[in-house]
Amino acid sequence: MGHRLSKIYTRTGDQGSTDLGNGARVEKDHPRLEAYGDVDELNSLIGLIAVEALPTDLAELLQDIQHDLFDLGAELVVPGHEALQESQVARLEARIDEFNAELGPLQEFILPGGGRAGAQAHAARTVARRAERTVYGLSRLEPVSSVTLRYLNRLSDLLFVFARLVNRRADTPETQWQPGQTRREADGDA
């Protein structure tokens, strides 16, 4: 790794192109770069959640996810490389099931928010959905592992239940969505 990042700036991208991991050069607005840029942004947002005071099981889960997202980024930066395994998708599904069992059924749509960690998890969920759309768009142009697409889909689901769980464990109530008409009636403005 020391040789790979011995110099942070190279000036080779100053004209709007960059190298992929296989040595191919592409424009900086190439769909592959958009995809791994979205994944990198998602990983950074998860890092923001991870610095919050979280229960150990949740902090460890976030660290595992960050490692997975580096695997996923490696797939995107090197066309044809496959790093994610089906077991990583299964791990997310198991945690979703575990968290949902602790939460119980969702009775109504909820507004993104709650405590700071919960709100950050909701923000990360939206970036995970964007990353999924971007990677799907790339898959229409170039081969992308189906495991990668499933992983991003499950991760956005996990971040939703993660947000609910971290809010529940912190005794932070969720705010249920009230459609405009319902709010106006409750306020006596109908």
mmCIF file with all atom_site columns, C-alpha atoms in Angstrom:
data_model
loop_
_atom_site.group_PDB
_atom_site.id
_atom_site.type_symbol
_atom_site.label_atom_id
_atom_site.label_alt_id
_atom_site.label_comp_id
_atom_site.label_asym_id
_atom_site.label_entity_id
_atom_site.label_seq_id
_atom_site.pdbx_PDB_ins_code
_atom_site.Cartn_x
_atom_site.Cartn_y
_atom_site.Cartn_z
_atom_site.occupancy
_atom_site.B_iso_or_equiv
_atom_site.pdbx_formal_charge
_atom_site.auth_seq_id
_atom_site.auth_comp_id
_atom_site.auth_asym_id
_atom_site.auth_atom_id
_atom_site.pdbx_PDB_model_num
ATOM 1   C CA . MET A 1 1   ? 0.000   0.000   0.000   1.00 0.00 ? 1   MET A CA 1
ATOM 2   C CA . GLY A 1 2   ? 2.891   2.389   0.740   1.00 0.00 ? 2   GLY A CA 1
ATOM 3   C CA . HIS A 1 3   ? 3.976   2.377   -2.883  1.00 0.00 ? 3   HIS A CA 1
ATOM 4   C CA . ARG A 1 4   ? 0.445   2.804   -4.182  1.00 0.00 ? 4   ARG A CA 1
ATOM 5   C CA . LEU A 1 5   ? -0.196  6.023   -2.264  1.00 0.00 ? 5   LEU A CA 1
ATOM 6   C CA . SER A 1 6   ? 3.291   7.440   -1.946  1.00 0.00 ? 6   SER A CA 1
ATOM 7   C CA . LYS A 1 7   ? 2.192   10.632  -3.695  1.00 0.00 ? 7   LYS A CA 1
ATOM 8   C CA . ILE A 1 8   ? -1.320  11.991  -3.301  1.00 0.00 ? 8   ILE A CA 1
ATOM 9   C CA . TYR A 1 9   ? -1.367  14.343  -6.264  1.00 0.00 ? 9   TYR A CA 1
ATOM 10  C CA . THR A 1 10  ? -0.155  13.318  -9.702  1.00 0.00 ? 10  THR A CA 1
ATOM 11  C CA . ARG A 1 11  ? -1.484  16.114  -11.941 1.00 0.00 ? 11  ARG A CA 1
ATOM 12  C CA . THR A 1 12  ? -2.552  13.448  -14.440 1.00 0.00 ? 12  THR A CA 1
ATOM 13  C CA . GLY A 1 13  ? -6.230  14.270  -13.912 1.00 0.00 ? 13  GLY A CA 1
ATOM 14  C CA . ASP A 1 14  ? -5.960  17.998  -14.432 1.00 0.00 ? 14  ASP A CA 1
ATOM 15  C CA . GLN A 1 15  ? -7.425  17.741  -17.932 1.00 0.00 ? 15  GLN A CA 1
ATOM 16  C CA . GLY A 1 16  ? -10.604 15.931  -16.858 1.00 0.00 ? 16  GLY A CA 1
ATOM 17  C CA . SER A 1 17  ? -9.656  12.272  -17.099 1.00 0.00 ? 17  SER A CA 1
ATOM 18  C CA . THR A 1 18  ? -8.458  9.669   -14.629 1.00 0.00 ? 18  THR A CA 1
ATOM 19  C CA . ASP A 1 19  ? -7.094  6.125   -14.476 1.00 0.00 ? 19  ASP A CA 1
ATOM 20  C CA . LEU A 1 20  ? -9.155  3.096   -13.555 1.00 0.00 ? 20  LEU A CA 1
ATOM 21  C CA . GLY A 1 21  ? -7.551  0.316   -11.546 1.00 0.00 ? 21  GLY A CA 1
ATOM 22  C CA . ASN A 1 22  ? -6.801  -1.629  -14.733 1.00 0.00 ? 22  ASN A CA 1
ATOM 23  C CA . GLY A 1 23  ? -4.869  1.292   -16.265 1.00 0.00 ? 23  GLY A CA 1
ATOM 24  C CA . ALA A 1 24  ? -7.628  2.392   -18.641 1.00 0.00 ? 24  ALA A CA 1
ATOM 25  C CA . ARG A 1 25  ? -8.162  6.137   -18.790 1.00 0.00 ? 25  ARG A CA 1
ATOM 26  C CA . VAL A 1 26  ? -11.712 7.568   -18.686 1.00 0.00 ? 26  VAL A CA 1
ATOM 27  C CA . GLU A 1 27  ? -13.328 10.977  -18.462 1.00 0.00 ? 27  GLU A CA 1
ATOM 28  C CA . LYS A 1 28  ? -14.128 12.102  -14.910 1.00 0.00 ? 28  LYS A CA 1
ATOM 29  C CA . ASP A 1 29  ? -17.863 12.142  -15.650 1.00 0.00 ? 29  ASP A CA 1
ATOM 30  C CA . HIS A 1 30  ? -17.847 8.520   -16.855 1.00 0.00 ? 30  HIS A CA 1
ATOM 31  C CA . PRO A 1 31  ? -20.690 6.456   -15.305 1.00 0.00 ? 31  PRO A CA 1
ATOM 32  C CA . ARG A 1 32  ? -18.125 4.188   -13.607 1.00 0.00 ? 32  ARG A CA 1
ATOM 33  C CA . LEU A 1 33  ? -16.606 7.170   -11.792 1.00 0.00 ? 33  LEU A CA 1
ATOM 34  C CA . GLU A 1 34  ? -20.065 8.451   -10.873 1.00 0.00 ? 34  GLU A CA 1
ATOM 35  C CA . ALA A 1 35  ? -20.836 5.026   -9.399  1.00 0.00 ? 35  ALA A CA 1
ATOM 36  C CA . TYR A 1 36  ? -17.760 4.704   -7.262  1.00 0.00 ? 36  TYR A CA 1
ATOM 37  C CA . GLY A 1 37  ? -18.004 8.355   -6.277  1.00 0.00 ? 37  GLY A CA 1
ATOM 38  C CA . ASP A 1 38  ? -21.488 7.681   -4.898  1.00 0.00 ? 38  ASP A CA 1
ATOM 39  C CA . VAL A 1 39  ? -20.189 4.599   -3.057  1.00 0.00 ? 39  VAL A CA 1
ATOM 40  C CA . ASP A 1 40  ? -17.323 6.664   -1.612  1.00 0.00 ? 40  ASP A CA 1
ATOM 41  C CA . GLU A 1 41  ? -19.792 9.336   -0.463  1.00 0.00 ? 41  GLU A CA 1
ATOM 42  C CA . LEU A 1 42  ? -21.910 6.631   1.160   1.00 0.00 ? 42  LEU A CA 1
ATOM 43  C CA . ASN A 1 43  ? -18.876 5.224   2.963   1.00 0.00 ? 43  ASN A CA 1
ATOM 44  C CA . SER A 1 44  ? -18.025 8.706   4.260   1.00 0.00 ? 44  SER A CA 1
ATOM 45  C CA . LEU A 1 45  ? -21.569 9.194   5.567   1.00 0.00 ? 45  LEU A CA 1
ATOM 46  C CA . ILE A 1 46  ? -21.387 5.853   7.348   1.00 0.00 ? 46  ILE A CA 1
ATOM 47  C CA . GLY A 1 47  ? -18.132 7.084   8.886   1.00 0.00 ? 47  GLY A CA 1
ATOM 48  C CA . LEU A 1 48  ? -20.073 10.058  10.289  1.00 0.00 ? 48  LEU A CA 1
ATOM 49  C CA . ILE A 1 49  ? -22.547 7.707   11.938  1.00 0.00 ? 49  ILE A CA 1
ATOM 50  C CA . ALA A 1 50  ? -19.723 5.540   13.271  1.00 0.00 ? 50  ALA A CA 1
ATOM 51  C CA . VAL A 1 51  ? -18.189 8.393   15.290  1.00 0.00 ? 51  VAL A CA 1
ATOM 52  C CA . GLU A 1 52  ? -21.399 8.732   17.307  1.00 0.00 ? 52  GLU A CA 1
ATOM 53  C CA . ALA A 1 53  ? -21.710 7.000   20.675  1.00 0.00 ? 53  ALA A CA 1
ATOM 54  C CA . LEU A 1 54  ? -23.243 3.727   19.501  1.00 0.00 ? 54  LEU A CA 1
ATOM 55  C CA . PRO A 1 55  ? -23.736 0.336   21.107  1.00 0.00 ? 55  PRO A CA 1
ATOM 56  C CA . THR A 1 56  ? -20.807 -1.958  20.298  1.00 0.00 ? 56  THR A CA 1
ATOM 57  C CA . ASP A 1 57  ? -22.846 -4.252  18.018  1.00 0.00 ? 57  ASP A CA 1
ATOM 58  C CA . LEU A 1 58  ? -23.932 -1.318  15.861  1.00 0.00 ? 58  LEU A CA 1
ATOM 59  C CA . ALA A 1 59  ? -20.470 0.241   15.733  1.00 0.00 ? 59  ALA A CA 1
ATOM 60  C CA . GLU A 1 60  ? -18.956 -3.078  14.652  1.00 0.00 ? 60  GLU A CA 1
ATOM 61  C CA . LEU A 1 61  ? -21.613 -3.495  11.975  1.00 0.00 ? 61  LEU A CA 1
ATOM 62  C CA . LEU A 1 62  ? -20.805 -0.074  10.531  1.00 0.00 ? 62  LEU A CA 1
ATOM 63  C CA . GLN A 1 63  ? -17.108 -0.926  10.383  1.00 0.00 ? 63  GLN A CA 1
ATOM 64  C CA . ASP A 1 64  ? -17.911 -4.175  8.546   1.00 0.00 ? 64  ASP A CA 1
ATOM 65  C CA . ILE A 1 65  ? -20.047 -2.215  6.081   1.00 0.00 ? 65  ILE A CA 1
ATOM 66  C CA . GLN A 1 66  ? -17.250 0.277   5.482   1.00 0.00 ? 66  GLN A CA 1
ATOM 67  C CA . HIS A 1 67  ? -14.909 -2.585  4.614   1.00 0.00 ? 67  HIS A CA 1
ATOM 68  C CA . ASP A 1 68  ? -17.576 -4.040  2.310   1.00 0.00 ? 68  ASP A CA 1
ATOM 69  C CA . LEU A 1 69  ? -17.928 -0.680  0.571   1.00 0.00 ? 69  LEU A CA 1
ATOM 70  C CA . PHE A 1 70  ? -14.175 -0.635  -0.078  1.00 0.00 ? 70  PHE A CA 1
ATOM 71  C CA . ASP A 1 71  ? -14.600 -4.103  -1.643  1.00 0.00 ? 71  ASP A CA 1
ATOM 72  C CA . LEU A 1 72  ? -17.428 -2.724  -3.736  1.00 0.00 ? 72  LEU A CA 1
ATOM 73  C CA . GLY A 1 73  ? -15.349 0.295   -4.727  1.00 0.00 ? 73  GLY A CA 1
ATOM 74  C CA . ALA A 1 74  ? -12.565 -2.046  -5.823  1.00 0.00 ? 74  ALA A CA 1
ATOM 75  C CA . GLU A 1 75  ? -15.056 -3.778  -8.104  1.00 0.00 ? 75  GLU A CA 1
ATOM 76  C CA . LEU A 1 76  ? -16.085 -0.488  -9.630  1.00 0.00 ? 76  LEU A CA 1
ATOM 77  C CA . VAL A 1 77  ? -12.567 0.878   -10.143 1.00 0.00 ? 77  VAL A CA 1
ATOM 78  C CA . VAL A 1 78  ? -11.363 -2.330  -11.830 1.00 0.00 ? 78  VAL A CA 1
ATOM 79  C CA . PRO A 1 79  ? -13.845 -3.394  -14.535 1.00 0.00 ? 79  PRO A CA 1
ATOM 80  C CA . GLY A 1 80  ? -14.548 -7.126  -14.351 1.00 0.00 ? 80  GLY A CA 1
ATOM 81  C CA . HIS A 1 81  ? -13.193 -7.521  -10.809 1.00 0.00 ? 81  HIS A CA 1
ATOM 82  C CA . GLU A 1 82  ? -15.558 -9.180  -8.333  1.00 0.00 ? 82  GLU A CA 1
ATOM 83  C CA . ALA A 1 83  ? -14.827 -8.746  -4.617  1.00 0.00 ? 83  ALA A CA 1
ATOM 84  C CA . LEU A 1 84  ? -18.235 -8.868  -2.905  1.00 0.00 ? 84  LEU A CA 1
ATOM 85  C CA . GLN A 1 85  ? -19.545 -12.288 -1.959  1.00 0.00 ? 85  GLN A CA 1
ATOM 86  C CA . GLU A 1 86  ? -23.099 -13.528 -1.541  1.00 0.00 ? 86  GLU A CA 1
ATOM 87  C CA . SER A 1 87  ? -22.289 -14.062 2.166   1.00 0.00 ? 87  SER A CA 1
ATOM 88  C CA . GLN A 1 88  ? -21.949 -10.275 2.590   1.00 0.00 ? 88  GLN A CA 1
ATOM 89  C CA . VAL A 1 89  ? -25.488 -9.796  1.259   1.00 0.00 ? 89  VAL A CA 1
ATOM 90  C CA . ALA A 1 90  ? -26.728 -12.599 3.528   1.00 0.00 ? 90  ALA A CA 1
ATOM 91  C CA . ARG A 1 91  ? -25.082 -10.904 6.535   1.00 0.00 ? 91  ARG A CA 1
ATOM 92  C CA . LEU A 1 92  ? -27.021 -7.702  5.815   1.00 0.00 ? 92  LEU A CA 1
ATOM 93  C CA . GLU A 1 93  ? -30.266 -9.646  5.475   1.00 0.00 ? 93  GLU A CA 1
ATOM 94  C CA . ALA A 1 94  ? -29.660 -11.396 8.801   1.00 0.00 ? 94  ALA A CA 1
ATOM 95  C CA . ARG A 1 95  ? -29.074 -8.066  10.540  1.00 0.00 ? 95  ARG A CA 1
ATOM 96  C CA . ILE A 1 96  ? -32.205 -6.562  8.961   1.00 0.00 ? 96  ILE A CA 1
ATOM 97  C CA . ASP A 1 97  ? -34.251 -9.495  10.267  1.00 0.00 ? 97  ASP A CA 1
ATOM 98  C CA . GLU A 1 98  ? -32.618 -9.205  13.705  1.00 0.00 ? 98  GLU A CA 1
ATOM 99  C CA . PHE A 1 99  ? -33.273 -5.447  13.915  1.00 0.00 ? 99  PHE A CA 1
ATOM 100 C CA . ASN A 1 100 ? -36.854 -5.764  12.676  1.00 0.00 ? 100 ASN A CA 1
ATOM 101 C CA . ALA A 1 101 ? -37.552 -8.372  15.361  1.00 0.00 ? 101 ALA A CA 1
ATOM 102 C CA . GLU A 1 102 ? -36.391 -5.866  17.974  1.00 0.00 ? 102 GLU A CA 1
ATOM 103 C CA . LEU A 1 103 ? -38.412 -3.018  16.421  1.00 0.00 ? 103 LEU A CA 1
ATOM 104 C CA . GLY A 1 104 ? -41.688 -4.702  15.673  1.00 0.00 ? 104 GLY A CA 1
ATOM 105 C CA . PRO A 1 105 ? -43.885 -3.825  12.694  1.00 0.00 ? 105 PRO A CA 1
ATOM 106 C CA . LEU A 1 106 ? -43.889 -0.344  11.231  1.00 0.00 ? 106 LEU A CA 1
ATOM 107 C CA . GLN A 1 107 ? -47.393 1.110   11.567  1.00 0.00 ? 107 GLN A CA 1
ATOM 108 C CA . GLU A 1 108 ? -47.011 4.204   9.402   1.00 0.00 ? 108 GLU A CA 1
ATOM 109 C CA . PHE A 1 109 ? -44.474 6.008   7.244   1.00 0.00 ? 109 PHE A CA 1
ATOM 110 C CA . ILE A 1 110 ? -41.992 7.920   9.386   1.00 0.00 ? 110 ILE A CA 1
ATOM 111 C CA . LEU A 1 111 ? -40.144 11.150  8.763   1.00 0.00 ? 111 LEU A CA 1
ATOM 112 C CA . PRO A 1 112 ? -36.361 10.885  8.486   1.00 0.00 ? 112 PRO A CA 1
ATOM 113 C CA . GLY A 1 113 ? -34.813 12.162  11.695  1.00 0.00 ? 113 GLY A CA 1
ATOM 114 C CA . GLY A 1 114 ? -34.797 11.314  15.354  1.00 0.00 ? 114 GLY A CA 1
ATOM 115 C CA . GLY A 1 115 ? -31.478 11.651  17.120  1.00 0.00 ? 115 GLY A CA 1
ATOM 116 C CA . ARG A 1 116 ? -28.313 12.642  15.295  1.00 0.00 ? 116 ARG A CA 1
ATOM 117 C CA . ALA A 1 117 ? -27.163 9.069   14.553  1.00 0.00 ? 117 ALA A CA 1
ATOM 118 C CA . GLY A 1 118 ? -30.648 8.149   13.346  1.00 0.00 ? 118 GLY A CA 1
ATOM 119 C CA . ALA A 1 119 ? -30.863 11.201  11.110  1.00 0.00 ? 119 ALA A CA 1
ATOM 120 C CA . GLN A 1 120 ? -27.403 10.455  9.696   1.00 0.00 ? 120 GLN A CA 1
ATOM 121 C CA . ALA A 1 121 ? -28.466 6.868   8.979   1.00 0.00 ? 121 ALA A CA 1
ATOM 122 C CA . HIS A 1 122 ? -31.507 8.169   7.085   1.00 0.00 ? 122 HIS A CA 1
ATOM 123 C CA . ALA A 1 123 ? -29.227 10.470  5.048   1.00 0.00 ? 123 ALA A CA 1
ATOM 124 C CA . ALA A 1 124 ? -26.882 7.543   4.334   1.00 0.00 ? 124 ALA A CA 1
ATOM 125 C CA . ARG A 1 125 ? -29.902 5.477   3.258   1.00 0.00 ? 125 ARG A CA 1
ATOM 126 C CA . THR A 1 126 ? -30.770 8.033   0.585   1.00 0.00 ? 126 THR A CA 1
ATOM 127 C CA . VAL A 1 127 ? -27.180 8.048   -0.710  1.00 0.00 ? 127 VAL A CA 1
ATOM 128 C CA . ALA A 1 128 ? -27.233 4.222   -0.739  1.00 0.00 ? 128 ALA A CA 1
ATOM 129 C CA . ARG A 1 129 ? -30.347 4.387   -2.934  1.00 0.00 ? 129 ARG A CA 1
ATOM 130 C CA . ARG A 1 130 ? -28.612 6.873   -5.243  1.00 0.00 ? 130 ARG A CA 1
ATOM 131 C CA . ALA A 1 131 ? -25.518 4.666   -5.401  1.00 0.00 ? 131 ALA A CA 1
ATOM 132 C CA . GLU A 1 132 ? -27.743 1.723   -6.267  1.00 0.00 ? 132 GLU A CA 1
ATOM 133 C CA . ARG A 1 133 ? -29.359 3.700   -9.108  1.00 0.00 ? 133 ARG A CA 1
ATOM 134 C CA . THR A 1 134 ? -25.970 4.872   -10.382 1.00 0.00 ? 134 THR A CA 1
ATOM 135 C CA . VAL A 1 135 ? -24.462 1.369   -10.289 1.00 0.00 ? 135 VAL A CA 1
ATOM 136 C CA . TYR A 1 136 ? -27.575 -0.003  -11.987 1.00 0.00 ? 136 TYR A CA 1
ATOM 137 C CA . GLY A 1 137 ? -27.154 2.629   -14.710 1.00 0.00 ? 137 GLY A CA 1
ATOM 138 C CA . LEU A 1 138 ? -23.545 1.533   -15.135 1.00 0.00 ? 138 LEU A CA 1
ATOM 139 C CA . SER A 1 139 ? -24.694 -2.100  -15.387 1.00 0.00 ? 139 SER A CA 1
ATOM 140 C CA . ARG A 1 140 ? -26.761 -1.167  -18.442 1.00 0.00 ? 140 ARG A CA 1
ATOM 141 C CA . LEU A 1 141 ? -23.530 -0.059  -20.159 1.00 0.00 ? 141 LEU A CA 1
ATOM 142 C CA . GLU A 1 142 ? -20.905 -2.425  -18.760 1.00 0.00 ? 142 GLU A CA 1
ATOM 143 C CA . PRO A 1 143 ? -20.936 -5.667  -16.764 1.00 0.00 ? 143 PRO A CA 1
ATOM 144 C CA . VAL A 1 144 ? -21.475 -5.245  -13.014 1.00 0.00 ? 144 VAL A CA 1
ATOM 145 C CA . SER A 1 145 ? -21.773 -8.104  -10.541 1.00 0.00 ? 145 SER A CA 1
ATOM 146 C CA . SER A 1 146 ? -25.344 -8.925  -9.544  1.00 0.00 ? 146 SER A CA 1
ATOM 147 C CA . VAL A 1 147 ? -24.054 -9.339  -5.973  1.00 0.00 ? 147 VAL A CA 1
ATOM 148 C CA . THR A 1 148 ? -23.029 -5.671  -6.012  1.00 0.00 ? 148 THR A CA 1
ATOM 149 C CA . LEU A 1 149 ? -26.528 -4.546  -6.983  1.00 0.00 ? 149 LEU A CA 1
ATOM 150 C CA . ARG A 1 150 ? -28.133 -6.775  -4.335  1.00 0.00 ? 150 ARG A CA 1
ATOM 151 C CA . TYR A 1 151 ? -25.681 -5.558  -1.696  1.00 0.00 ? 151 TYR A CA 1
ATOM 152 C CA . LEU A 1 152 ? -26.545 -1.893  -2.289  1.00 0.00 ? 152 LEU A CA 1
ATOM 153 C CA . ASN A 1 153 ? -30.260 -2.659  -2.249  1.00 0.00 ? 153 ASN A CA 1
ATOM 154 C CA . ARG A 1 154 ? -30.004 -4.521  1.072   1.00 0.00 ? 154 ARG A CA 1
ATOM 155 C CA . LEU A 1 155 ? -27.710 -1.873  2.523   1.00 0.00 ? 155 LEU A CA 1
ATOM 156 C CA . SER A 1 156 ? -30.271 0.863   1.956   1.00 0.00 ? 156 SER A CA 1
ATOM 157 C CA . ASP A 1 157 ? -32.887 -1.336  3.656   1.00 0.00 ? 157 ASP A CA 1
ATOM 158 C CA . LEU A 1 158 ? -30.503 -2.006  6.532   1.00 0.00 ? 158 LEU A CA 1
ATOM 159 C CA . LEU A 1 159 ? -29.776 1.702   6.977   1.00 0.00 ? 159 LEU A CA 1
ATOM 160 C CA . PHE A 1 160 ? -33.512 2.362   7.272   1.00 0.00 ? 160 PHE A CA 1
ATOM 161 C CA . VAL A 1 161 ? -33.976 -0.173  10.062  1.00 0.00 ? 161 VAL A CA 1
ATOM 162 C CA . PHE A 1 162 ? -30.631 0.904   11.574  1.00 0.00 ? 162 PHE A CA 1
ATOM 163 C CA . ALA A 1 163 ? -31.963 4.469   11.850  1.00 0.00 ? 163 ALA A CA 1
ATOM 164 C CA . ARG A 1 164 ? -35.124 3.232   13.530  1.00 0.00 ? 164 ARG A CA 1
ATOM 165 C CA . LEU A 1 165 ? -33.172 0.960   15.867  1.00 0.00 ? 165 LEU A CA 1
ATOM 166 C CA . VAL A 1 166 ? -30.619 3.543   16.962  1.00 0.00 ? 166 VAL A CA 1
ATOM 167 C CA . ASN A 1 167 ? -33.467 5.982   17.657  1.00 0.00 ? 167 ASN A CA 1
ATOM 168 C CA . ARG A 1 168 ? -35.395 3.330   19.609  1.00 0.00 ? 168 ARG A CA 1
ATOM 169 C CA . ARG A 1 169 ? -32.359 2.363   21.689  1.00 0.00 ? 169 ARG A CA 1
ATOM 170 C CA . ALA A 1 170 ? -31.766 6.057   22.472  1.00 0.00 ? 170 ALA A CA 1
ATOM 171 C CA . ASP A 1 171 ? -35.457 6.498   23.430  1.00 0.00 ? 171 ASP A CA 1
ATOM 172 C CA . THR A 1 172 ? -35.857 9.029   20.623  1.00 0.00 ? 172 THR A CA 1
ATOM 173 C CA . PRO A 1 173 ? -39.385 8.903   19.235  1.00 0.00 ? 173 PRO A CA 1
ATOM 174 C CA . GLU A 1 174 ? -40.097 8.606   15.531  1.00 0.00 ? 174 GLU A CA 1
ATOM 175 C CA . THR A 1 175 ? -42.378 11.172  13.923  1.00 0.00 ? 175 THR A CA 1
ATOM 176 C CA . GLN A 1 176 ? -45.085 9.583   11.840  1.00 0.00 ? 176 GLN A CA 1
ATOM 177 C CA . TRP A 1 177 ? -45.907 11.171  8.519   1.00 0.00 ? 177 TRP A CA 1
ATOM 178 C CA . GLN A 1 178 ? -49.183 13.053  8.475   1.00 0.00 ? 178 GLN A CA 1
ATOM 179 C CA . PRO A 1 179 ? -50.471 13.946  5.012   1.00 0.00 ? 179 PRO A CA 1
ATOM 180 C CA . GLY A 1 180 ? -51.219 17.642  4.483   1.00 0.00 ? 180 GLY A CA 1
ATOM 181 C CA . GLN A 1 181 ? -54.980 17.235  4.823   1.00 0.00 ? 181 GLN A CA 1
ATOM 182 C CA . THR A 1 182 ? -54.608 15.297  8.067   1.00 0.00 ? 182 THR A CA 1
ATOM 183 C CA . ARG A 1 183 ? -52.265 17.948  9.537   1.00 0.00 ? 183 ARG A CA 1
ATOM 184 C CA . ARG A 1 184 ? -54.612 20.768  8.570   1.00 0.00 ? 184 ARG A CA 1
ATOM 185 C CA . GLU A 1 185 ? -57.551 18.956  10.188  1.00 0.00 ? 185 GLU A CA 1
ATOM 186 C CA . ALA A 1 186 ? -55.518 18.374  13.362  1.00 0.00 ? 186 ALA A CA 1
ATOM 187 C CA . ASP A 1 187 ? -54.584 22.074  13.435  1.00 0.00 ? 187 ASP A CA 1
ATOM 188 C CA . GLY A 1 188 ? -58.220 23.063  12.890  1.00 0.00 ? 188 GLY A CA 1
ATOM 189 C CA . ASP A 1 189 ? -57.470 24.607  9.490   1.00 0.00 ? 189 ASP A CA 1
ATOM 190 C CA . ALA A 1 190 ? -59.694 22.301  7.438   1.00 0.00 ? 190 ALA A CA 1
#
